[in-house]
Amino acid sequence: GDSVTQMEGPVTLSEEAFLTINCTYTATGYPSLFWYVQYPGEGLQLLLKATKADDKGSNKGFEATYRKETTSFHLEKGSVQVSDSAVYFCALSVYSGGYQKVTFGTGTKLQVIP
Amino acid sequence: DGGITQSPKYLFRKEGQNVTLSCEQNLNHDAMYWYRQDPGQGLRLIYYSQIVNDFQKGDIAEGYSVSREKKESFPLTVTSAQKNPTAFYLCASNFFGSGQPQHFGDGTRLSIL
């Protein structure tokens, strides 16, 4: 079945450091890929998405490129801020048999220290 | 502003009791979903619905029930058959299509008294 694998956290970085959170996937179909962010006590918010190979999703300084050849969708940011501290989820979506199936990774907690 | 509203934010269940979690959306989305989130784990799908009066079991439906009588509403009942209900429950919705992201409510935290 479909699956998403994220690097385990927590990831602790100093403010202004470079961030990479790895995400790889396996899917039977041709998925769309997403990154969501969750702040404490809240639901998930869409951070960015990509729907086909070589697409780059970007938002608020975060970027991720859909790499079909390596089945990856790594999240990057050039300079993190304390306000970026949250849990980040990679997810894939496949529309098959008349319904949309979404598979989430286990999440990676990011802590940014001043 | 459009969005998804979950209530209550915190809920306590006694042994042998059924409790219902509310989820309402005003985004005119077709599909709605219920997820369970446990500490350190990803989201696990409980139930989903693509159309009014129709819903499907997800990966962990045992001990839960849902209804979809209106497009805007998708309440989840945690029955007494669910022996380990303590978790964070998230409701989501979206339009049809694989590239459509899900929009999430702020969740309900359920605990056992």
XYZ file of N, CA and C in Angstrom:
681
model
N 0.822 -1.198 0.000
C 0.000 0.000 0.000
C 0.855 1.247 0.000
N 0.178 2.388 -0.033
C 0.885 3.665 -0.023
C 1.506 3.935 1.340
N 2.636 4.623 1.340
C 3.277 4.968 2.609
C 4.115 6.222 2.460
N 4.329 6.899 3.582
C 5.160 8.091 3.642
C 6.132 7.932 4.808
N 7.408 8.164 4.550
C 8.433 8.045 5.575
C 9.112 9.394 5.771
N 9.082 9.869 7.007
C 9.744 11.142 7.342
C 10.888 10.884 8.295
N 11.847 11.778 8.287
C 12.933 11.667 9.244
C 12.384 11.859 10.650
N 12.953 11.113 11.586
C 12.490 11.214 12.951
C 12.997 12.498 13.582
N 12.185 13.033 14.464
C 12.628 14.200 15.189
C 12.889 13.851 16.643
N 12.988 14.837 17.506
C 12.879 16.238 17.131
C 14.143 16.763 16.453
N 13.939 17.773 15.627
C 15.035 18.481 15.003
C 15.185 19.810 15.731
N 16.374 20.065 16.253
C 16.631 21.301 16.980
C 17.651 22.133 16.211
N 17.271 23.354 15.889
C 18.136 24.253 15.134
C 18.206 25.611 15.813
N 19.293 26.294 15.569
C 19.402 27.683 16.002
C 18.726 28.585 14.990
N 18.259 29.712 15.461
C 17.600 30.676 14.570
C 18.550 31.028 13.423
N 17.991 31.148 12.213
C 18.695 31.480 10.975
C 19.440 30.300 10.380
N 19.345 29.125 10.966
C 19.970 27.933 10.384
C 19.161 27.444 9.192
N 19.801 26.593 8.379
C 19.158 25.976 7.223
C 18.412 24.715 7.666
N 17.215 24.552 7.142
C 16.374 23.418 7.519
C 16.178 22.475 6.343
N 16.331 21.183 6.613
C 15.890 20.137 5.688
C 15.156 19.077 6.492
N 13.961 18.740 6.069
C 13.227 17.604 6.638
C 12.960 16.646 5.486
N 13.507 15.452 5.608
C 13.392 14.486 4.518
C 12.045 13.775 4.514
N 11.557 13.512 3.302
C 10.312 12.783 3.123
C 10.428 11.933 1.865
N 10.185 10.642 1.996
C 10.120 9.755 0.839
C 8.787 9.020 0.868
N 8.385 8.537 -0.288
C 7.055 7.933 -0.363
C 7.075 6.719 -1.281
N 6.081 5.874 -1.094
C 5.746 4.820 -2.049
C 4.257 4.938 -2.338
N 3.905 4.811 -3.597
C 2.504 4.958 -3.982
C 2.230 4.090 -5.197
N 1.031 3.518 -5.226
C 0.648 2.680 -6.352
C 0.217 3.515 -7.546
N -0.323 4.685 -7.285
C -0.769 5.548 -8.366
C 0.212 6.680 -8.608
N -0.318 7.794 -9.089
C 0.500 8.974 -9.345
C 0.047 10.057 -8.372
N 0.752 10.178 -7.249
C 0.211 10.988 -6.155
C 0.452 12.482 -6.299
N -0.354 13.228 -5.576
C -0.046 14.612 -5.243
C 0.625 14.591 -3.881
N 1.525 15.560 -3.649
C 2.301 15.584 -2.415
C 2.082 16.889 -1.669
N 2.077 16.796 -0.345
C 1.774 17.945 0.499
C 2.709 17.995 1.703
N 2.933 19.188 2.192
C 3.481 19.411 3.524
C 2.458 20.206 4.322
N 2.181 19.691 5.525
C 1.297 20.382 6.464
C 2.103 20.740 7.713
N 1.657 21.770 8.415
C 2.296 22.174 9.673
C 1.237 22.195 10.776
N 1.638 21.744 11.957
C 0.726 21.718 13.105
C 1.383 22.415 14.291
N 0.749 23.481 14.759
C 1.194 24.171 15.965
C 0.500 23.545 17.171
N 1.083 23.672 18.350
C 0.544 22.985 19.538
C -0.935 23.262 19.771
N -1.693 22.191 19.967
C -3.117 22.305 20.273
C -3.988 22.702 19.113
N -3.445 22.684 17.909
C -4.229 23.092 16.742
C -4.308 21.966 15.723
N -5.135 22.210 14.685
C -5.191 21.283 13.573
C -4.045 21.516 12.614
N -4.052 20.755 11.520
C -3.001 20.902 10.513
C -3.363 22.027 9.549
N -2.311 22.712 9.080
C -2.504 23.745 8.060
C -1.661 23.370 6.849
N -2.211 23.567 5.668
C -1.441 23.312 4.464
C -0.283 24.299 4.375
N 0.924 23.782 4.163
C 2.093 24.636 3.987
C 2.401 24.811 2.498
N 2.464 23.704 1.770
C 2.706 23.760 0.334
C 2.317 22.433 -0.298
N 2.230 22.435 -1.635
C 1.872 21.209 -2.325
C 2.517 21.170 -3.705
N 2.561 19.961 -4.280
C 3.013 19.770 -5.648
C 2.206 18.624 -6.247
N 1.770 18.788 -7.476
C 0.857 17.804 -8.046
C 1.476 16.961 -9.153
N 2.670 17.327 -9.649
C 3.291 16.492 -10.670
C 4.808 16.591 -10.553
N 5.473 15.649 -11.203
C 6.929 15.555 -11.115
C 7.601 16.868 -11.508
N 8.621 17.232 -10.734
C 9.455 18.412 -10.922
C 8.767 19.716 -10.507
N 7.514 19.627 -10.070
C 6.855 20.808 -9.505
C 7.570 21.208 -8.227
N 7.671 22.515 -7.992
C 8.191 23.017 -6.724
C 7.075 23.761 -6.021
N 6.750 23.318 -4.818
C 5.810 24.043 -3.981
C 6.583 24.985 -3.075
N 6.024 26.174 -2.821
C 6.714 27.117 -1.951
C 5.707 27.982 -1.215
N 6.087 28.370 0.004
C 5.210 29.206 0.815
C 5.982 29.645 2.056
N 5.918 30.905 2.396
C 6.520 31.451 3.622
C 8.002 31.094 3.744
N 8.719 31.006 2.632
C 10.139 30.704 2.664
C 10.452 29.218 2.629
N 9.443 28.362 2.772
C 9.623 26.925 2.678
C 9.481 26.489 1.218
N 10.254 25.457 0.846
C 10.182 24.914 -0.507
C 10.283 23.396 -0.462
N 9.672 22.744 -1.461
C 9.839 21.303 -1.627
C 9.613 20.985 -3.094
N 10.437 20.090 -3.649
C 10.352 19.728 -5.057
C 9.952 18.270 -5.185
N 8.986 18.005 -6.033
C 8.464 16.667 -6.296
C 9.477 15.939 -7.171
N 10.184 14.972 -6.588
C 11.215 14.215 -7.299
C 10.708 12.797 -7.517
N 10.253 12.529 -8.739
C 9.686 11.212 -9.026
C 10.773 10.145 -9.069
N 11.957 10.516 -9.555
C 13.012 9.521 -9.723
C 13.540 9.002 -8.390
N 13.463 9.841 -7.360
C 13.910 9.422 -6.025
C 12.732 9.266 -5.066
N 11.528 9.381 -5.559
C 10.281 9.340 -4.751
C 10.441 10.136 -3.460
N 10.809 11.405 -3.628
C 11.061 12.239 -2.450
C 10.381 13.596 -2.575
N 10.202 14.236 -1.439
C 9.569 15.563 -1.381
C 10.107 16.254 -0.129
N 11.396 16.535 -0.126
C 12.072 17.080 1.058
C 11.709 18.547 1.273
N 11.465 18.904 2.504
C 11.120 20.281 2.875
C 12.379 21.045 3.252
N 12.518 22.265 2.726
C 13.699 23.087 3.010
C 13.297 24.526 3.309
N 14.123 25.156 4.145
C 13.987 26.592 4.382
C 15.367 27.146 4.655
N 15.665 28.268 4.045
C 17.021 28.797 4.126
C 17.391 29.365 5.478
N 16.427 29.914 6.211
C 16.728 30.575 7.469
C 15.499 30.462 8.376
N 15.587 29.556 9.366
C 14.419 29.325 10.212
C 14.313 30.374 11.315
N 13.096 30.567 11.776
C 12.802 31.492 12.865
C 12.176 30.723 14.027
N 12.198 31.315 15.195
C 11.598 30.681 16.372
C 10.130 30.342 16.102
N 9.463 31.194 15.348
C 8.040 30.988 15.048
C 7.784 29.790 14.131
N 8.843 29.215 13.563
C 8.686 28.015 12.732
C 8.608 26.738 13.572
N 8.815 26.854 14.866
C 8.742 25.682 15.741
C 7.341 25.081 15.693
N 7.268 23.822 15.290
C 5.982 23.149 15.074
C 6.276 21.709 14.671
N 5.205 20.960 14.390
C 5.355 19.609 13.842
C 4.987 19.663 12.361
N 5.816 19.075 11.523
C 5.627 19.105 10.079
C 5.288 17.700 9.576
N 4.218 17.619 8.774
C 3.746 16.345 8.245
C 3.854 16.344 6.724
N 4.448 15.299 6.189
C 4.450 15.048 4.759
C 3.269 14.130 4.448
N 2.614 14.335 3.304
C 1.445 13.523 2.978
C 1.350 13.342 1.477
N 0.747 12.243 1.082
C 0.458 12.022 -0.337
C -1.031 11.738 -0.502
N -1.501 12.036 -1.684
C -2.920 11.847 -2.003
C -3.026 11.188 -3.366
N -3.827 10.131 -3.415
C -4.068 9.433 -4.666
C -5.568 9.323 -4.874
N -6.021 9.676 -6.053
C -7.447 9.576 -6.377
C -7.636 8.299 -7.171
N -8.285 7.330 -6.534
C -8.400 6.012 -7.146
C -9.728 5.380 -6.800
N -10.352 4.730 -7.760
C -11.607 4.039 -7.497
C -12.713 4.953 -7.050
N -12.631 6.219 -7.427
C -13.698 7.143 -7.093
C -13.557 7.830 -5.756
N -12.454 7.596 -5.064
C -12.283 8.321 -3.813
C -10.825 8.741 -3.636
N -10.638 9.740 -2.808
C -9.307 10.273 -2.555
C -8.751 9.642 -1.290
N -7.614 9.001 -1.395
C -6.977 8.406 -0.231
C -5.741 9.232 0.123
N -5.677 9.667 1.367
C -4.560 10.490 1.844
C -3.774 9.689 2.866
N -2.463 9.657 2.701
C -1.571 8.964 3.630
C -0.600 9.979 4.220
N -0.509 10.013 5.553
C 0.359 10.947 6.255
C 1.594 10.242 6.802
N 2.698 10.971 6.861
C 3.847 10.516 7.620
C 3.601 10.721 9.104
N 4.549 10.308 9.921
C 4.365 10.366 11.373
C 4.670 11.734 11.965
N 5.175 12.642 11.139
C 5.433 13.990 11.623
C 6.858 14.153 12.131
N 7.407 15.345 11.939
C 8.739 15.695 12.438
C 8.627 16.978 13.238
N 9.005 16.889 14.504
C 8.930 18.069 15.361
C 10.175 18.920 15.162
N 9.964 20.212 14.906
C 11.055 21.170 14.750
C 11.041 22.132 15.919
N 12.195 22.281 16.543
C 12.350 23.262 17.606
C 13.462 24.222 17.215
N 13.140 25.499 17.163
C 14.122 26.522 16.810
C 14.420 27.342 18.048
N 15.695 27.392 18.396
C 16.088 28.128 19.601
C 16.750 29.459 19.217
N 16.512 30.491 20.037
C 17.050 31.831 19.698
C 18.568 31.848 19.774
N -15.454 34.460 7.588
C -14.421 33.620 6.997
C -14.874 32.174 6.962
N -14.557 31.477 5.863
C -14.888 30.070 5.785
C -13.914 29.241 6.581
N -14.432 28.097 7.059
C -13.537 27.224 7.813
C -14.261 26.015 8.342
N -13.553 25.274 9.189
C -14.097 24.081 9.833
C -14.120 24.320 11.328
N -15.252 24.058 11.925
C -15.409 24.256 13.362
C -15.639 22.928 14.043
N -14.769 22.611 14.997
C -14.939 21.418 15.802
C -15.303 21.829 17.222
N -16.212 21.075 17.815
C -16.564 21.335 19.207
C -16.963 20.041 19.897
N -16.747 19.959 21.213
C -16.014 20.930 22.020
C -14.513 20.793 21.808
N -13.743 21.680 22.387
C -12.285 21.594 22.286
C -11.751 20.481 23.199
N -12.381 20.332 24.364
C -12.022 19.274 25.309
C -13.284 18.505 25.690
N -13.146 17.199 25.831
C -14.298 16.348 26.143
C -13.839 15.212 27.040
N -14.684 14.903 28.012
C -14.369 13.821 28.941
C -15.453 12.762 28.859
N -15.026 11.513 28.829
C -15.975 10.412 28.727
C -15.887 9.517 29.951
N -17.035 9.131 30.427
C -17.092 8.165 31.518
C -17.155 6.766 30.913
N -16.815 5.783 31.718
C -16.890 4.396 31.279
C -18.307 4.053 30.828
N -18.417 3.363 29.695
C -19.711 2.925 29.206
C -20.548 3.997 28.539
N -19.956 5.165 28.333
C -20.714 6.287 27.775
C -20.349 6.517 26.315
N -21.339 6.882 25.516
C -21.072 7.334 24.155
C -20.940 8.856 24.177
N -20.033 9.380 23.384
C -19.902 10.830 23.248
C -19.840 11.179 21.775
N -20.338 12.380 21.448
C -20.364 12.828 20.057
C -19.545 14.084 19.884
N -18.667 14.061 18.881
C -17.837 15.190 18.526
C -18.446 15.859 17.294
N -18.519 17.182 17.357
C -19.149 17.926 16.279
C -18.124 18.431 15.280
N -18.485 18.430 13.992
C -17.655 19.015 12.943
C -18.568 19.679 11.921
N -18.385 20.981 11.728
C -19.184 21.758 10.775
C -18.240 22.542 9.864
N -18.550 22.543 8.549
C -17.740 23.320 7.617
C -18.638 24.194 6.745
N -18.156 25.395 6.435
C -18.896 26.304 5.560
C -18.072 26.636 4.328
N -17.275 25.673 3.889
C -16.408 25.833 2.721
C -17.033 25.237 1.469
N -18.226 24.676 1.603
C -18.918 24.003 0.501
C -18.122 22.814 -0.035
N -17.326 22.217 0.846
C -16.546 21.059 0.440
C -17.415 19.822 0.300
N -17.014 18.949 -0.634
C -17.775 17.725 -0.865
C -17.443 16.649 0.160
N -16.169 16.471 0.404
C -15.723 15.345 1.225
C -15.350 15.801 2.630
N -15.624 14.940 3.592
C -15.245 15.205 4.974
C -14.627 13.953 5.562
N -13.734 14.154 6.563
C -12.927 13.070 7.118
C -12.800 13.228 8.632
N -12.637 12.097 9.310
C -12.263 12.095 10.718
C -10.963 11.320 10.880
N -10.015 11.954 11.619
C -8.739 11.332 11.917
C -8.558 11.261 13.432
N -7.774 10.281 13.824
C -7.330 10.185 15.213
C -5.818 10.408 15.237
N -5.359 11.220 16.200
C -3.937 11.482 16.346
C -3.514 11.122 17.760
N -2.549 10.215 17.867
C -1.970 9.841 19.154
C -0.557 10.404 19.239
N -0.064 10.655 20.448
C 1.258 11.281 20.607
C 2.338 10.549 19.828
N 3.110 11.311 19.074
C 4.228 10.744 18.341
C 3.841 9.934 17.128
N 2.553 9.944 16.789
C 2.112 9.180 15.627
C 1.506 10.103 14.593
N 1.385 9.587 13.411
C 0.718 10.338 12.365
C -0.778 10.280 12.532
N -1.493 10.698 11.507
C -2.946 10.693 11.535
C -3.462 9.368 10.990
N -4.444 8.817 11.688
C -5.070 7.587 11.230
C -6.534 7.862 10.895
N -6.967 7.397 9.735
C -8.297 7.695 9.228
C -9.340 6.812 9.903
N -10.394 7.441 10.438
C -11.469 6.709 11.098
C -12.612 6.466 10.116
N -13.168 7.544 9.575
C -14.250 7.488 8.593
C -14.086 8.633 7.619
N -14.673 8.469 6.431
C -14.739 9.566 5.491
C -16.056 9.509 4.737
N -16.426 10.662 4.187
C -17.689 10.773 3.454
C -17.477 11.680 2.254
N -17.946 11.238 1.111
C -17.792 12.038 -0.105
C -19.088 12.718 -0.502
N -20.193 12.269 0.085
C -21.481 12.809 -0.317
C -22.471 12.599 0.821
N -23.480 13.422 0.839
C -24.496 13.318 1.887
C -25.113 11.917 1.881
N -25.348 11.419 3.098
C -25.966 10.110 3.323
C -25.108 8.934 2.870
N -23.820 9.173 2.692
C -22.904 8.094 2.339
C -21.583 8.297 3.059
N -21.031 7.231 3.639
C -19.730 7.323 4.297
C -19.070 5.947 4.264
N -17.755 5.961 4.412
C -16.962 4.737 4.317
C -16.050 4.603 5.522
N -15.774 3.371 5.921
C -14.851 3.112 7.011
C -13.425 3.391 6.567
N -12.665 3.934 7.504
C -11.246 4.101 7.271
C -10.474 2.948 7.882
N -9.256 3.230 8.334
C -8.374 2.177 8.823
C -8.689 1.721 10.243
N -9.331 2.584 11.033
C -9.567 2.259 12.451
C -10.992 2.592 12.858
N -11.988 2.096 12.123
C -13.384 2.472 12.347
C -14.036 1.781 13.548
N -13.450 0.710 14.044
C -14.097 -0.044 15.116
C -14.270 0.804 16.367
N -15.514 0.819 16.895
C -15.799 1.596 18.089
C -16.238 3.021 17.809
N -16.350 3.368 16.548
C -16.776 4.709 16.132
C -17.968 4.606 15.183
N -18.774 5.680 15.135
C -19.843 5.765 14.138
C -19.980 7.215 13.690
N -20.516 7.409 12.477
C -20.677 8.754 11.916
C -22.029 8.850 11.210
N -22.386 10.080 10.856
C -23.547 10.332 10.002
C -23.211 11.515 9.111
N -23.894 11.606 7.979
C -23.700 12.749 7.077
C -25.064 13.104 6.500
N -25.864 13.742 7.320
C -27.220 14.121 6.923
C -27.250 15.452 6.180
N -26.244 16.273 6.395
C -26.113 17.555 5.700
C -24.702 17.669 5.154
N -24.554 18.397 4.069
C -23.241 18.557 3.464
C -22.265 19.221 4.426
N -22.782 20.110 5.284
C -21.914 20.905 6.149
C -21.471 20.173 7.408
N -22.115 19.064 7.744
C -21.934 18.470 9.060
C -21.538 17.000 8.993
N -20.594 16.605 9.869
C -20.103 15.219 9.870
C -19.742 14.845 11.314
N -20.729 14.611 12.169
C -20.433 14.298 13.568
C -19.893 12.878 13.753
N -19.013 12.746 14.731
C -18.390 11.463 15.067
C -18.830 11.048 16.467
N -19.338 9.830 16.599
C -19.680 9.281 17.911
C -18.639 8.257 18.326
N -18.077 8.461 19.499
C -17.144 7.499 20.081
C -17.959 6.629 21.019
N -18.121 5.371 20.686
C -19.003 4.509 21.465
C -18.230 3.841 22.604
N -18.994 3.208 23.485
C -18.372 2.507 24.609
C -17.555 1.305 24.137
N -17.751 0.894 22.898
C -16.977 -0.220 22.354
C -15.529 0.172 22.045
N -15.257 1.464 21.981
C -13.890 1.939 21.749
C -13.182 1.956 23.100
N -12.302 0.996 23.323
C -11.714 0.800 24.648
C -10.580 1.741 24.975
N -10.026 2.367 23.981
C -8.921 3.290 24.206
C -9.173 4.594 23.462
N -10.159 5.365 23.899
C -10.571 6.527 23.125
C -9.736 7.783 23.362
N -8.862 7.768 24.352
C -8.099 8.970 24.674
C -7.185 9.328 23.507
N -7.428 10.480 22.887
C -6.671 10.896 21.700
C -7.118 12.293 21.305
N -6.438 12.822 20.311
C -6.787 14.105 19.685
C -7.486 13.773 18.377
N -8.711 14.289 18.200
C -9.507 13.960 17.017
C -9.585 15.166 16.096
N -9.280 14.933 14.842
C -9.253 15.999 13.851
C -10.247 15.724 12.740
N -10.994 16.741 12.382
C -11.933 16.689 11.270
C -11.329 17.473 10.113
N -11.535 16.995 8.903
C -10.999 17.675 7.727
C -12.020 17.632 6.596
N -11.833 18.489 5.613
C -12.716 18.494 4.452
C -11.952 18.992 3.235
N -12.460 18.646 2.047
C -11.870 19.180 0.823
C -12.808 18.950 -0.355
N -12.456 19.552 -1.485
C -13.143 19.276 -2.735
C -12.593 17.977 -3.313
N -13.309 17.387 -4.249
C -12.837 16.186 -4.932
C -11.594 16.495 -5.760
N -10.749 15.475 -5.958
C -9.571 15.624 -6.804
C -8.303 15.382 -6.030
N -7.331 14.660 -6.613
C -6.145 14.257 -5.865
C -5.281 15.444 -5.483
N -5.349 16.538 -6.216
C -4.516 17.679 -5.892
C -5.151 18.628 -4.895
N -6.332 18.281 -4.391
C -7.036 19.173 -3.479
C -6.568 18.953 -2.044
N -6.029 19.968 -1.403
C -5.572 19.799 -0.015
C -6.750 19.699 0.941
N -6.497 19.108 2.073
C -7.506 19.047 3.117
C -7.395 20.265 4.026
N -8.542 20.734 4.486
C -8.606 21.807 5.471
C -9.021 21.176 6.789
N -8.345 21.543 7.868
C -8.557 20.907 9.160
C -9.189 21.859 10.167
N -9.988 21.261 11.068
C -10.440 21.987 12.236
C -9.338 22.012 13.289
N -9.617 22.633 14.425
C -8.628 22.761 15.490
C -8.627 21.585 16.453
N -9.480 20.607 16.215
C -9.415 19.363 16.960
C -10.210 19.341 18.252
N -10.506 18.128 18.700
C -11.132 17.873 20.003
C -10.255 16.875 20.752
N -9.918 17.241 21.988
C -9.120 16.325 22.807
C -10.053 15.564 23.730
N -10.089 14.257 23.575
C -10.982 13.387 24.351
C -10.174 12.637 25.401
N -10.670 12.672 26.616
C -10.016 11.961 27.720
C -11.033 11.126 28.483
N -10.529 10.134 29.185
C -11.382 9.249 29.985
C -11.356 9.700 31.438
N -12.554 9.775 32.055
C -12.619 10.136 33.472
C -12.341 8.901 34.323
